[in-house]
PDB file of C-alpha atoms in Angstrom:
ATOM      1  CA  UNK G  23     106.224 147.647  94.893  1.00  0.00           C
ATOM      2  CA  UNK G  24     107.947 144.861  93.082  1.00  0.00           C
ATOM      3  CA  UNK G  25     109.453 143.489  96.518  1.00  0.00           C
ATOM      4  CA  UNK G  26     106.104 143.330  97.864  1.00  0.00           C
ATOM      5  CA  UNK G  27     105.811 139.382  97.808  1.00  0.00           C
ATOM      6  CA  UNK G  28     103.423 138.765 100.610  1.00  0.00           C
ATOM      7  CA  UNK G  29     100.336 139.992 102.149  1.00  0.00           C
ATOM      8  CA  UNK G  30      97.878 139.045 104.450  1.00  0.00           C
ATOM      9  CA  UNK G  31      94.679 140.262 105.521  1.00  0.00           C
ATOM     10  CA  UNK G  32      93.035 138.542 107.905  1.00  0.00           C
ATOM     11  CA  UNK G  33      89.657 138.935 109.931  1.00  0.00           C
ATOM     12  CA  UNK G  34      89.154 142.556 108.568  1.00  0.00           C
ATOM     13  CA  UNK G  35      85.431 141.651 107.341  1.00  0.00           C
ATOM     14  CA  UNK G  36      86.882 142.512 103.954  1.00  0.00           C
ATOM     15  CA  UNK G  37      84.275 142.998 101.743  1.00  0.00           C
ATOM     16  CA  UNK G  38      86.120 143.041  98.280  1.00  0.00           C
ATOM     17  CA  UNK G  39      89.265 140.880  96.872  1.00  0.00           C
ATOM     18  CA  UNK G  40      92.352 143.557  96.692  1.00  0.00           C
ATOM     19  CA  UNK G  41      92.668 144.580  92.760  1.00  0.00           C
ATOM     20  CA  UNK G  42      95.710 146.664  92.582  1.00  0.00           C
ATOM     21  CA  UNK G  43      98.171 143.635  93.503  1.00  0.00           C
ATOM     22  CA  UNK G  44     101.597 143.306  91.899  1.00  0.00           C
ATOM     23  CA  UNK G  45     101.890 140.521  89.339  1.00  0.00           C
ATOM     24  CA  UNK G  46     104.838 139.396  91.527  1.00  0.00           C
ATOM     25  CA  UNK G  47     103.350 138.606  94.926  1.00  0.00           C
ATOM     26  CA  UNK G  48     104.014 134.949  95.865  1.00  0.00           C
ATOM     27  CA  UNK G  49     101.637 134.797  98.858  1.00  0.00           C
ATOM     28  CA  UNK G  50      98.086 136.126  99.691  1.00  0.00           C
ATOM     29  CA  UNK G  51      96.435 135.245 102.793  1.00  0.00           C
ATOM     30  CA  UNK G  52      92.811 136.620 102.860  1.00  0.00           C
ATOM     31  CA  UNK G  53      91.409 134.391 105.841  1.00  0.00           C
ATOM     32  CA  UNK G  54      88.165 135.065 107.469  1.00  0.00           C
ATOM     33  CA  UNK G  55      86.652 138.347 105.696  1.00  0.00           C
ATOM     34  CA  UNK G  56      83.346 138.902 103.699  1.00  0.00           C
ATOM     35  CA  UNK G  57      84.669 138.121  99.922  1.00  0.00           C
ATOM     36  CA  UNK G  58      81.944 136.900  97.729  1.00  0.00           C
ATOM     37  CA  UNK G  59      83.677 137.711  94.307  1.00  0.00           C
ATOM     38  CA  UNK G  60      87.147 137.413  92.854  1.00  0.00           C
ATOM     39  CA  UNK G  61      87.690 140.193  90.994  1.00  0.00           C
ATOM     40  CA  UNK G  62      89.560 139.299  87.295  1.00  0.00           C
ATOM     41  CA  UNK G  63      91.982 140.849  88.321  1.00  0.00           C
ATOM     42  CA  UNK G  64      93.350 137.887  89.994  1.00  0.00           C
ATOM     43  CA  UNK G  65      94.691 136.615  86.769  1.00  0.00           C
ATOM     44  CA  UNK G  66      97.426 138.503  86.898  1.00  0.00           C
ATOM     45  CA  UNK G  67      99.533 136.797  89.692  1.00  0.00           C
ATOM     46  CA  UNK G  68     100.989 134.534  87.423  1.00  0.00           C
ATOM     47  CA  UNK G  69     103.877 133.998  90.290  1.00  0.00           C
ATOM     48  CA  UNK G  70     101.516 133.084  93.680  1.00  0.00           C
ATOM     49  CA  UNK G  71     102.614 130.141  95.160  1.00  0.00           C
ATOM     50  CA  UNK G  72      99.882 130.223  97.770  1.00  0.00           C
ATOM     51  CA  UNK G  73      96.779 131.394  98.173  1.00  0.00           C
ATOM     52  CA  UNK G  74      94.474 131.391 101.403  1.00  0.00           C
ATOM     53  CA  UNK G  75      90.762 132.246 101.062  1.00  0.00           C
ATOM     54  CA  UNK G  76      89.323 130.389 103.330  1.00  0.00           C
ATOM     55  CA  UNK G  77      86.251 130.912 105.593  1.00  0.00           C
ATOM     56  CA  UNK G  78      84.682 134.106 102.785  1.00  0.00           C
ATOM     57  CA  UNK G  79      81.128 133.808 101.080  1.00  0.00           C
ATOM     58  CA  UNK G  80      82.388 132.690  97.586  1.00  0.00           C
ATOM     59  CA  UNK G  81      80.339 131.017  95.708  1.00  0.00           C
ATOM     60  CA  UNK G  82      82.480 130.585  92.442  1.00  0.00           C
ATOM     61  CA  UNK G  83      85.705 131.424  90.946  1.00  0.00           C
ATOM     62  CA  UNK G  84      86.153 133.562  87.978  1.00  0.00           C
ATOM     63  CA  UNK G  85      87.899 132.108  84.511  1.00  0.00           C
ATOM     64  CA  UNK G  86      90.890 134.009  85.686  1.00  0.00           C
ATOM     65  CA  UNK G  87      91.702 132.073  88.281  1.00  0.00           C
ATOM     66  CA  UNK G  88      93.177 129.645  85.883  1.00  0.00           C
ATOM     67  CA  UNK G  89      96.087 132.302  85.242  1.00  0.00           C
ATOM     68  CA  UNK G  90      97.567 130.325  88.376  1.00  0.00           C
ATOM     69  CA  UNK G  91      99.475 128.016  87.345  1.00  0.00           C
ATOM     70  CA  UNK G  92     102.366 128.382  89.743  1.00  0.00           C
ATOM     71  CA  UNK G  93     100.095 128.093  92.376  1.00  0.00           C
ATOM     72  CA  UNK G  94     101.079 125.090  94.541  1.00  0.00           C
ATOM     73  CA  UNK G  95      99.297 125.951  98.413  1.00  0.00           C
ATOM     74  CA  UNK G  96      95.145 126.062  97.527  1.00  0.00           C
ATOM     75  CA  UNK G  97      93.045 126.673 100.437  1.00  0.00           C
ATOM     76  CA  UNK G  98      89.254 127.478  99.608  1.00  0.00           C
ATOM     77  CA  UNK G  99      87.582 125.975 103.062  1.00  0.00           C
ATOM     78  CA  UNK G 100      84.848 127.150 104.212  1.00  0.00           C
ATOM     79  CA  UNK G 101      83.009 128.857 101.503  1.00  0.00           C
ATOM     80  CA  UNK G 102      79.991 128.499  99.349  1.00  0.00           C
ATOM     81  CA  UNK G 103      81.389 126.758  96.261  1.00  0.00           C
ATOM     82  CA  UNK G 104      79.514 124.255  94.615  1.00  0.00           C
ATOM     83  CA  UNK G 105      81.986 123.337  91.625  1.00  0.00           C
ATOM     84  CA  UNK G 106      85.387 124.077  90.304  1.00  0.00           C
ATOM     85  CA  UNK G 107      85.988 125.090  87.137  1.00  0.00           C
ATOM     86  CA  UNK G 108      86.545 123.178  84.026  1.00  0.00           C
ATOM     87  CA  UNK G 109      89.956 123.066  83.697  1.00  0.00           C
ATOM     88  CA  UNK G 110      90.951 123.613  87.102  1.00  0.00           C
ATOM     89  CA  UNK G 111      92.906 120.513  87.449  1.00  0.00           C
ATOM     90  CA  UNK G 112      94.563 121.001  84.281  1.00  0.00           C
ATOM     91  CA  UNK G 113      95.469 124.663  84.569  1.00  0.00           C
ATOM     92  CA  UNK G 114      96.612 124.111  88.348  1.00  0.00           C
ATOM     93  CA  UNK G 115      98.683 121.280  87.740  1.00  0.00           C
ATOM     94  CA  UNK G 116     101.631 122.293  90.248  1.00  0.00           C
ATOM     95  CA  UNK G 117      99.414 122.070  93.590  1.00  0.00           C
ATOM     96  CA  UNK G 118     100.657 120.675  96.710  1.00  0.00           C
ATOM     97  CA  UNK G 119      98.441 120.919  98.823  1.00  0.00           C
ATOM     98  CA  UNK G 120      94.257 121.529  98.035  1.00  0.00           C
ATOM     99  CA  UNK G 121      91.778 122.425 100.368  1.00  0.00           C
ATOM    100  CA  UNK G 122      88.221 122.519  99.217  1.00  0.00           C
ATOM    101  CA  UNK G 123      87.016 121.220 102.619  1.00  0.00           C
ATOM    102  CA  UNK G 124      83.459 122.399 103.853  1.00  0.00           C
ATOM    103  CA  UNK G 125      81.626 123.299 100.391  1.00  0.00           C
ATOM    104  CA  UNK G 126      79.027 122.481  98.439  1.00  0.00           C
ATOM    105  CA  UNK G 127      81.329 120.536  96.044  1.00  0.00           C
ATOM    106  CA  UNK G 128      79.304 117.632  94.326  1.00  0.00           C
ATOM    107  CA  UNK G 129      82.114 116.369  91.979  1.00  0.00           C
ATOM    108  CA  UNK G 130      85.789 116.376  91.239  1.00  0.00           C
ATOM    109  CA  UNK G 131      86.447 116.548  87.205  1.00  0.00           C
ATOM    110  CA  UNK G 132      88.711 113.381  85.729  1.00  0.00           C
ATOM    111  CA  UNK G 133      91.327 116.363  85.284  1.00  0.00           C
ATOM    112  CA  UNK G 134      92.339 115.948  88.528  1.00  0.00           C
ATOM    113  CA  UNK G 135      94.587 112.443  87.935  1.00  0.00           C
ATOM    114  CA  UNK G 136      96.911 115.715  86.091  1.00  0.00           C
ATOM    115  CA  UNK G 137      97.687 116.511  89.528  1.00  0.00           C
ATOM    116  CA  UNK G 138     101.337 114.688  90.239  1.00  0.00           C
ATOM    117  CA  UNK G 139     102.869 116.680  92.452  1.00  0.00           C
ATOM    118  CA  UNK G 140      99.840 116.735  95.400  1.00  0.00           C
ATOM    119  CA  UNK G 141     100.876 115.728  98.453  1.00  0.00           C
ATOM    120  CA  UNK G 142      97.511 116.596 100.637  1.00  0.00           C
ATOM    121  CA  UNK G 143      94.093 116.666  99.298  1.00  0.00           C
ATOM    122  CA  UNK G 144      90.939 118.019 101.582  1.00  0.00           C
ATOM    123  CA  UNK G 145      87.455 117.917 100.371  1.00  0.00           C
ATOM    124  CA  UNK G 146      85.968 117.037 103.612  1.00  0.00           C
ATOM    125  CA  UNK G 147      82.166 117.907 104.201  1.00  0.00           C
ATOM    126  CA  UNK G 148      81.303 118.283 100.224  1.00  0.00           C
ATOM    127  CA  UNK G 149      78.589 116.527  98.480  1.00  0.00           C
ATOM    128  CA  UNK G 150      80.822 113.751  96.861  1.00  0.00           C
ATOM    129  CA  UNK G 151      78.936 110.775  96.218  1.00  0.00           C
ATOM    130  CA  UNK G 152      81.646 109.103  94.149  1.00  0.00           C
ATOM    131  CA  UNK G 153      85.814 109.619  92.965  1.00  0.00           C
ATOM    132  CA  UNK G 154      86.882 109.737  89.399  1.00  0.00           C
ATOM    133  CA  UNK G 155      89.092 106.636  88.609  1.00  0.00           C
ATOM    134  CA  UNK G 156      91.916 109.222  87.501  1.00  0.00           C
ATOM    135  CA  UNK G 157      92.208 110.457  91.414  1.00  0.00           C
ATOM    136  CA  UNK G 158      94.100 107.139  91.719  1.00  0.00           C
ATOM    137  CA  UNK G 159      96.828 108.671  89.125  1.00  0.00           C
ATOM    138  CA  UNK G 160      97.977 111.199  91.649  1.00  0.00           C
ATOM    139  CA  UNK G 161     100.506 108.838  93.286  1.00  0.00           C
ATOM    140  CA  UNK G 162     102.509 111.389  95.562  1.00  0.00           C
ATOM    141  CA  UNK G 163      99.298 111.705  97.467  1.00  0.00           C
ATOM    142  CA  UNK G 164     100.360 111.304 101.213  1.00  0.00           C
ATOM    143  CA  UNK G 165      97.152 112.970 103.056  1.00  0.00           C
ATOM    144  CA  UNK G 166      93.762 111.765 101.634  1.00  0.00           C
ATOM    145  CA  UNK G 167      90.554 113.468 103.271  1.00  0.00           C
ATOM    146  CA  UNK G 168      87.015 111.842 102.413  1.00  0.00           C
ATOM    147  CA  UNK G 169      85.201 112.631 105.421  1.00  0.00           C
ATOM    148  CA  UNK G 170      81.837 113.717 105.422  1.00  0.00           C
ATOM    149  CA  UNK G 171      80.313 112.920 101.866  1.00  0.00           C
ATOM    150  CA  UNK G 172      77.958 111.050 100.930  1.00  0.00           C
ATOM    151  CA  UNK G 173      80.603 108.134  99.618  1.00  0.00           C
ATOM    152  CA  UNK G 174      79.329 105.011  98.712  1.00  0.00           C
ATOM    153  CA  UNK G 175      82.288 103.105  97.068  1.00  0.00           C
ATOM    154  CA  UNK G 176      85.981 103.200  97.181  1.00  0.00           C
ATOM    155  CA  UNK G 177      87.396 101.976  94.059  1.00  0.00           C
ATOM    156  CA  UNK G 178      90.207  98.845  93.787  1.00  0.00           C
ATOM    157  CA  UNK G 179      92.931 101.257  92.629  1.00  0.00           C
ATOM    158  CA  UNK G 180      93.264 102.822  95.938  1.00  0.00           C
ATOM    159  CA  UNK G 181      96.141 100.467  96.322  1.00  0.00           C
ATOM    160  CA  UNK G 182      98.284 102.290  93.825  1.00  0.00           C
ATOM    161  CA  UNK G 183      98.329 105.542  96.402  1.00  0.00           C
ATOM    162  CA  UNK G 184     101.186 103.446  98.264  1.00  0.00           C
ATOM    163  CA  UNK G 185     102.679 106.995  99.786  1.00  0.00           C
ATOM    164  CA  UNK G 186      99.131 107.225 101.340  1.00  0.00           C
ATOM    165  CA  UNK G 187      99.702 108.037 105.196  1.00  0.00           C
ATOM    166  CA  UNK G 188      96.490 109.399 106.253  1.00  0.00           C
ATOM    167  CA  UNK G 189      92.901 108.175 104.973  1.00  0.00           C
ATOM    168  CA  UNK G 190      90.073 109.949 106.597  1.00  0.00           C
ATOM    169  CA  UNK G 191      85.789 108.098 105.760  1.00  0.00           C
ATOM    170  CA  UNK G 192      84.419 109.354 108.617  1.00  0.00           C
ATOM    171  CA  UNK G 193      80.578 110.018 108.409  1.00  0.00           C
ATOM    172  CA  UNK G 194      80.347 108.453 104.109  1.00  0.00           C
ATOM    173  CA  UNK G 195      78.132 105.826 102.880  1.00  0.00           C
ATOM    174  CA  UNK G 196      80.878 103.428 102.295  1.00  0.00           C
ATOM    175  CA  UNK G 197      79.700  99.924 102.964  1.00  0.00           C
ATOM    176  CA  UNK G 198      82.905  97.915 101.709  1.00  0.00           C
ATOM    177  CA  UNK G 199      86.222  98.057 101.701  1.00  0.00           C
ATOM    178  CA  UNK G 200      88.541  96.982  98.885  1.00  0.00           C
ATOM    179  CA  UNK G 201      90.560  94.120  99.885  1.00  0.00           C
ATOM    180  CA  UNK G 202      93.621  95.803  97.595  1.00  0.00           C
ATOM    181  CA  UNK G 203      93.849  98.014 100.734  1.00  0.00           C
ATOM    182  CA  UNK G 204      96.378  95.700 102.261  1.00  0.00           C
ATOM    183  CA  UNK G 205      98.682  96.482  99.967  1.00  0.00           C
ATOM    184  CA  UNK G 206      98.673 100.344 101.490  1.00  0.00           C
ATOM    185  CA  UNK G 207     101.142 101.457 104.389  1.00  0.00           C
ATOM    186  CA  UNK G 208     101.537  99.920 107.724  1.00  0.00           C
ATOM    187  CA  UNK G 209     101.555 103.267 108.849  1.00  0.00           C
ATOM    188  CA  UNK G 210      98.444 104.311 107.154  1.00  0.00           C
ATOM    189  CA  UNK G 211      96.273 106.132 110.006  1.00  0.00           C
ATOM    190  CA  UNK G 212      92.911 105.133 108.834  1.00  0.00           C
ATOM    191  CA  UNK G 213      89.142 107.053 110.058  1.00  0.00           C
ATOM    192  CA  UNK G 214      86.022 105.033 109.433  1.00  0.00           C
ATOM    193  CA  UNK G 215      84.386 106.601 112.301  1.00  0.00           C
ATOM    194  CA  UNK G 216      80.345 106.455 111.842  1.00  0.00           C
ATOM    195  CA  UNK G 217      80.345 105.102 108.743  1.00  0.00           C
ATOM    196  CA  UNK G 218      78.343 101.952 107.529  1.00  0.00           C
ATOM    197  CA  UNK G 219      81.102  99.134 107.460  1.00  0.00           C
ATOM    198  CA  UNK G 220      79.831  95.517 106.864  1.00  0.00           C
ATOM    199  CA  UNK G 221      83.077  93.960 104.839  1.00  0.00           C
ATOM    200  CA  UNK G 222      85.188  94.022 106.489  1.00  0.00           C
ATOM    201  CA  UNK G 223      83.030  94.320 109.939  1.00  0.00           C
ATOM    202  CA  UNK G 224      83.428  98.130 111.347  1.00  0.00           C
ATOM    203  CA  UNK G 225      84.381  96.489 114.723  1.00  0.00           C
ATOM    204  CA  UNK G 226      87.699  95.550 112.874  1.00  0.00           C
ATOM    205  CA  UNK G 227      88.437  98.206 110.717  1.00  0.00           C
ATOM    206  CA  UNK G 228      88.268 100.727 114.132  1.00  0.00           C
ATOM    207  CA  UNK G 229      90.964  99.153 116.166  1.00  0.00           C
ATOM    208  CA  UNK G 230      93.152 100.089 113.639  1.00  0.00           C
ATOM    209  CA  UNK G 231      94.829  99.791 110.166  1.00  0.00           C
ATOM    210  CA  UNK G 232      97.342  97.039 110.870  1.00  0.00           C
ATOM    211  CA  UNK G 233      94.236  94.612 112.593  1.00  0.00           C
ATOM    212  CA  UNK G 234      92.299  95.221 108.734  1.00  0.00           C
ATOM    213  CA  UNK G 235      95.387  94.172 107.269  1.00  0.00           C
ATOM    214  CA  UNK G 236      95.542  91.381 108.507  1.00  0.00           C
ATOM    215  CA  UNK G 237      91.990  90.168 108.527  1.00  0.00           C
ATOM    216  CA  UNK G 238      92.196  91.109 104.826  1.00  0.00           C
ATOM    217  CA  UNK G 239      95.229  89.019 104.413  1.00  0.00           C
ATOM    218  CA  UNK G 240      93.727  86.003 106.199  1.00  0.00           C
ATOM    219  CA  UNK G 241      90.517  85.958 103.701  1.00  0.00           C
ATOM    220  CA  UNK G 242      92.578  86.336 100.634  1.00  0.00           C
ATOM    221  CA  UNK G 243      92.766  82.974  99.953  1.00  0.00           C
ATOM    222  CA  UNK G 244      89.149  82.396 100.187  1.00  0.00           C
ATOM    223  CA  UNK G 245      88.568  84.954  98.096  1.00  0.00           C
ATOM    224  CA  UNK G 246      90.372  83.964  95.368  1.00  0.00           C
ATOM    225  CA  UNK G 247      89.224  80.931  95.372  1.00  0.00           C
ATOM    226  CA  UNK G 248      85.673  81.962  95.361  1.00  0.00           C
ATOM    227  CA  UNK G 249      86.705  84.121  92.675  1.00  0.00           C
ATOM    228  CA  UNK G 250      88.679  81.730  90.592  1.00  0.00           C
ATOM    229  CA  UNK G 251      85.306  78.876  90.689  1.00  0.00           C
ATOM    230  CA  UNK G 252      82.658  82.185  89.995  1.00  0.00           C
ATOM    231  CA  UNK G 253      84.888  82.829  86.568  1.00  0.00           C
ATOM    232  CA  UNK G 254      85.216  79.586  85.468  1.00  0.00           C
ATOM    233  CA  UNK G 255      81.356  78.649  85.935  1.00  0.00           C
ATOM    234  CA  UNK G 256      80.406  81.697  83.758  1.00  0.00           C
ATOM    235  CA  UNK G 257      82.717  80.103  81.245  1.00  0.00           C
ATOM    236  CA  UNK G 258      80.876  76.187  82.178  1.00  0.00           C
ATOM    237  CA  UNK G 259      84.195  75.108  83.109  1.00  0.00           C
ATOM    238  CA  UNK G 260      83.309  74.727  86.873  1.00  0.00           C
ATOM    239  CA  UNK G 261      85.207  71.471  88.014  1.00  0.00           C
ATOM    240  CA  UNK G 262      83.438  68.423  88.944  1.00  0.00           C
ATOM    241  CA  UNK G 263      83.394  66.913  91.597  1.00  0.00           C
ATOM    242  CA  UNK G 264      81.554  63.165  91.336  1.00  0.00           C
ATOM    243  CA  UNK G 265      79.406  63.754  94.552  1.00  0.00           C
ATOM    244  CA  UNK G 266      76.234  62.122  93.755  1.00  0.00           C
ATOM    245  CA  UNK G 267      72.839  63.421  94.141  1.00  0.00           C
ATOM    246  CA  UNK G 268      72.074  61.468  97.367  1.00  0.00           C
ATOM    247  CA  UNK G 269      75.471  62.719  99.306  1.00  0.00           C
ATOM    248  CA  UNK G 270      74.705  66.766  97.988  1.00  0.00           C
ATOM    249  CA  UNK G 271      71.282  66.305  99.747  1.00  0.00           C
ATOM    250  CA  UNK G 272      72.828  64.618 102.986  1.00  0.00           C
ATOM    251  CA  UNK G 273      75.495  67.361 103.293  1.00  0.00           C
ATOM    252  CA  UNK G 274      73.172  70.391 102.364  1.00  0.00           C
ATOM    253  CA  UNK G 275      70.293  69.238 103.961  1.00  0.00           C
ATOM    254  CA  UNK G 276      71.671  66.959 107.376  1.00  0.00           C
ATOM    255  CA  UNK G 277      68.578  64.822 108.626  1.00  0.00           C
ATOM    256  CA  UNK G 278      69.841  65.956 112.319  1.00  0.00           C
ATOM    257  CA  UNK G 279      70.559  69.367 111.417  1.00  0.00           C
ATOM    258  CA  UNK G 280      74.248  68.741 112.672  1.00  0.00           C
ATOM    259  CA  UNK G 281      76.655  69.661 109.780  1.00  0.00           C
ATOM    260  CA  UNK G 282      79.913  67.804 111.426  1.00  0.00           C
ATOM    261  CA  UNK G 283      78.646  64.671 111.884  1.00  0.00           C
ATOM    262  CA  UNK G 284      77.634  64.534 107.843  1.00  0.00           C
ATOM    263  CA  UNK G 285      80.901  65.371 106.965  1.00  0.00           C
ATOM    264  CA  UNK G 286      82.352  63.053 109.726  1.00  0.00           C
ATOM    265  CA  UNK G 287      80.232  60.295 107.902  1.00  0.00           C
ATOM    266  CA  UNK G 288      81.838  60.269 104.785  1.00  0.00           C
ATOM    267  CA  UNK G 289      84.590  57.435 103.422  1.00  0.00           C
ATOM    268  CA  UNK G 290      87.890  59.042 102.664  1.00  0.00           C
ATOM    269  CA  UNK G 291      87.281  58.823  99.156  1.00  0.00           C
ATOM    270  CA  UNK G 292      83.890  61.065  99.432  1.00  0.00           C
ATOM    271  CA  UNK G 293      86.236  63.439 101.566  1.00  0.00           C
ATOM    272  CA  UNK G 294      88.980  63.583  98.401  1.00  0.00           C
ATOM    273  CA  UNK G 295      86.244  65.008  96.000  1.00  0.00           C
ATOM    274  CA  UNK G 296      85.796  67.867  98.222  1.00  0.00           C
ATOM    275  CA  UNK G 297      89.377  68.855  98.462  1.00  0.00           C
ATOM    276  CA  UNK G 298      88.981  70.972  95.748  1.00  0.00           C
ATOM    277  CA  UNK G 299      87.072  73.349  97.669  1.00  0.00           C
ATOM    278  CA  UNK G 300      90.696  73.972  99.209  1.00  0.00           C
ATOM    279  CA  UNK G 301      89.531  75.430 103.037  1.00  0.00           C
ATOM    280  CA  UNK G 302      91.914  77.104 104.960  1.00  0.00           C
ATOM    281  CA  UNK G 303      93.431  75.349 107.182  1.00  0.00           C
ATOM    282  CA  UNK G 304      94.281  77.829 110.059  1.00  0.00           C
ATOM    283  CA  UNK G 305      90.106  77.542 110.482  1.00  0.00           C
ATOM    284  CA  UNK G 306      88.462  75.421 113.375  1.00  0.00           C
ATOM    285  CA  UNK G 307      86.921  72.362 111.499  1.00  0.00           C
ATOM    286  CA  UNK G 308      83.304  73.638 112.073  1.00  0.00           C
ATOM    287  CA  UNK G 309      84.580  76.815 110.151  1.00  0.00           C
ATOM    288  CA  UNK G 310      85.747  74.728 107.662  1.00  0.00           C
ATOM    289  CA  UNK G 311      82.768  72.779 107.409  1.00  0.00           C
ATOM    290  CA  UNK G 312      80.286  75.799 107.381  1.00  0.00           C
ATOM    291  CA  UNK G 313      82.062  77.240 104.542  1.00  0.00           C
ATOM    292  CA  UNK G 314      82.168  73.607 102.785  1.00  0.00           C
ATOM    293  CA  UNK G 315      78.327  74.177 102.825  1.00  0.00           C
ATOM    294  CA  UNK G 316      78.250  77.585 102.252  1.00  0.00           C
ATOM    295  CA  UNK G 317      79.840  77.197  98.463  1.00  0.00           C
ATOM    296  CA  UNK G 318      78.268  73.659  97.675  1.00  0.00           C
ATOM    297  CA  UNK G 319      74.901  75.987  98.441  1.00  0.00           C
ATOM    298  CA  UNK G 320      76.528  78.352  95.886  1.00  0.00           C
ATOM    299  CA  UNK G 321      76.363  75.691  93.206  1.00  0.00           C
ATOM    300  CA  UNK G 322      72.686  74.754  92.089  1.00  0.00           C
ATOM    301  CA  UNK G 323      74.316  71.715  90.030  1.00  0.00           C
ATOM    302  CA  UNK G 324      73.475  68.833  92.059  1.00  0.00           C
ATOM    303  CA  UNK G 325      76.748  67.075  90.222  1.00  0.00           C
ATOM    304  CA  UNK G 326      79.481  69.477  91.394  1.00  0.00           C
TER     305      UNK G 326
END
């Protein structure tokens, strides 16, 4: 029946995909049955717009599934897939929405940066131990869901999602942060819940995404400092500061073991040579101090 556009079968313990289905049917709902295969016959709906097979025994889908390409609701949860296609991304370029959540998924193919239209991506509880660079091309991504991978990194580019509302790294490997993230949304509702946080601190990160901003904001300038002085001593351009060899030691290595009153010992013109360090100044002045020490310690040249 040509004006049959929709069906749904759902819970039935279905134990085969439906292969007489009219090329024209724009939704199929087949939630919660006993599917293992897609039969090629699938290729025909050119003209689905969504397609719900979530919670079956899949374990991979056939070449025809690439026939799709007007597909733009995915759900696959809850099945037994290990890998998409080759040519998924590229074939299925119209998605929405994608939900691959609760697989055995160990990768996402580069393909996926093809991918401008998606709005909500879910591959929660996979086996993703890293993100293609090209994920960071899909920029209409509003719903990003990590959780429960073995993550270890989260690249820079994650500031070009700026539509991002929702980040979920619950239970990953992710040990740091990138400090590009405070370029995100205010709004951005952030989930780092049991995962292994050091930088910034977890304690900061979980009272919410506007306290990360702006710790990450208050150690920018450090950081670029640091990072400006780390390029320019791989190039031997570090700048000098005329300490001599008798003040390093007295500053690094205080007889008394009390770093203020070394620095409080020194003339003003001692003090001007260290201005190029360039502290904060919003820091107490035994902050200041301890990070004085902390990057003349990062120099081994005793005539910085």
């Amino acid at each position: 029946n040509s004006g049959f556009n929709v069906l749904n079968i759902q819970g039935c313990d279905l134990a085969f995909f439906p292969r007489e289905l009219h090329h024209g049917m724009r939704e199929l709902i087949l939630v919660e049955n006993s599917i293992q295969y897609i039969h090629r016959s699938i290729a025909r709906l050119v003209n689905l717009r969504k397609l719900d097979l979530s919670v079956n025994r899949i374990s991979e889908l056939p070449p025809g599934f690439l026939n799709l390409e007007s597909l733009e609701d995915l759900s696959l949860a809850r099945n037994r897939i290990s890998a998409l296609p080759r040519g998924f991304f590229l074939s299925l370029r119209d998605l929405k929405r994608l939900d691959c959540s609760n697989n055995q998924i160990t990768k996402l193919d580069p393909e996926i940066g093809e991918c401008k239209q998606i709005t909500e991506l879910n591959v929660v509880g996979n086996e993703l131990d890293g993100l293609p660079n090209e994920l960071y091309d899909c920029l209409t991504v509003q719903m990003l869901l990590l959780s429960n991978n073995p993550l270890k990194k989260i690249s820079e580019d994650i500031q070009r999602l700026s539509n991002m509302r929702v980040l979920g790294l619950a239970n990953t490997q992710v040990e740091k942060l990138p400090h590009t993230m405070k370029e995100l949304n205010d709004d951005l509702v952030l989930d780092v819940q049991n995962s292994p946080l050091l930088d910034p601190p977890y304690m900061v990160c979980r009272r919410g995404f506007q306290n990360l901003k702006r710790h990450l904001h208050s150690i920018t300038p450090v950081l670029a400092k640091e990072e400006t002085i780390s390029k320019n001593k791989k190039k031997g351009q570090v700048k000098r500061a005329g300490l001599s060899t008798h003040l390093i030691s007295k500053l690094l290595y205080p007889g008394d073991g009390n770093i203020e009153s070394s620095f409080a010992e020194l003339n003003n013109k001692d003090k001007e040579k260290l201005a190029w360090l360039e502290i904060p100044s919003n820091m107490s002045e035994k902050d200041q101090n301890e990070m004085r020490i902390a990057q003349l310690r990062a120099r081994k040249d005793p005539h910085i």
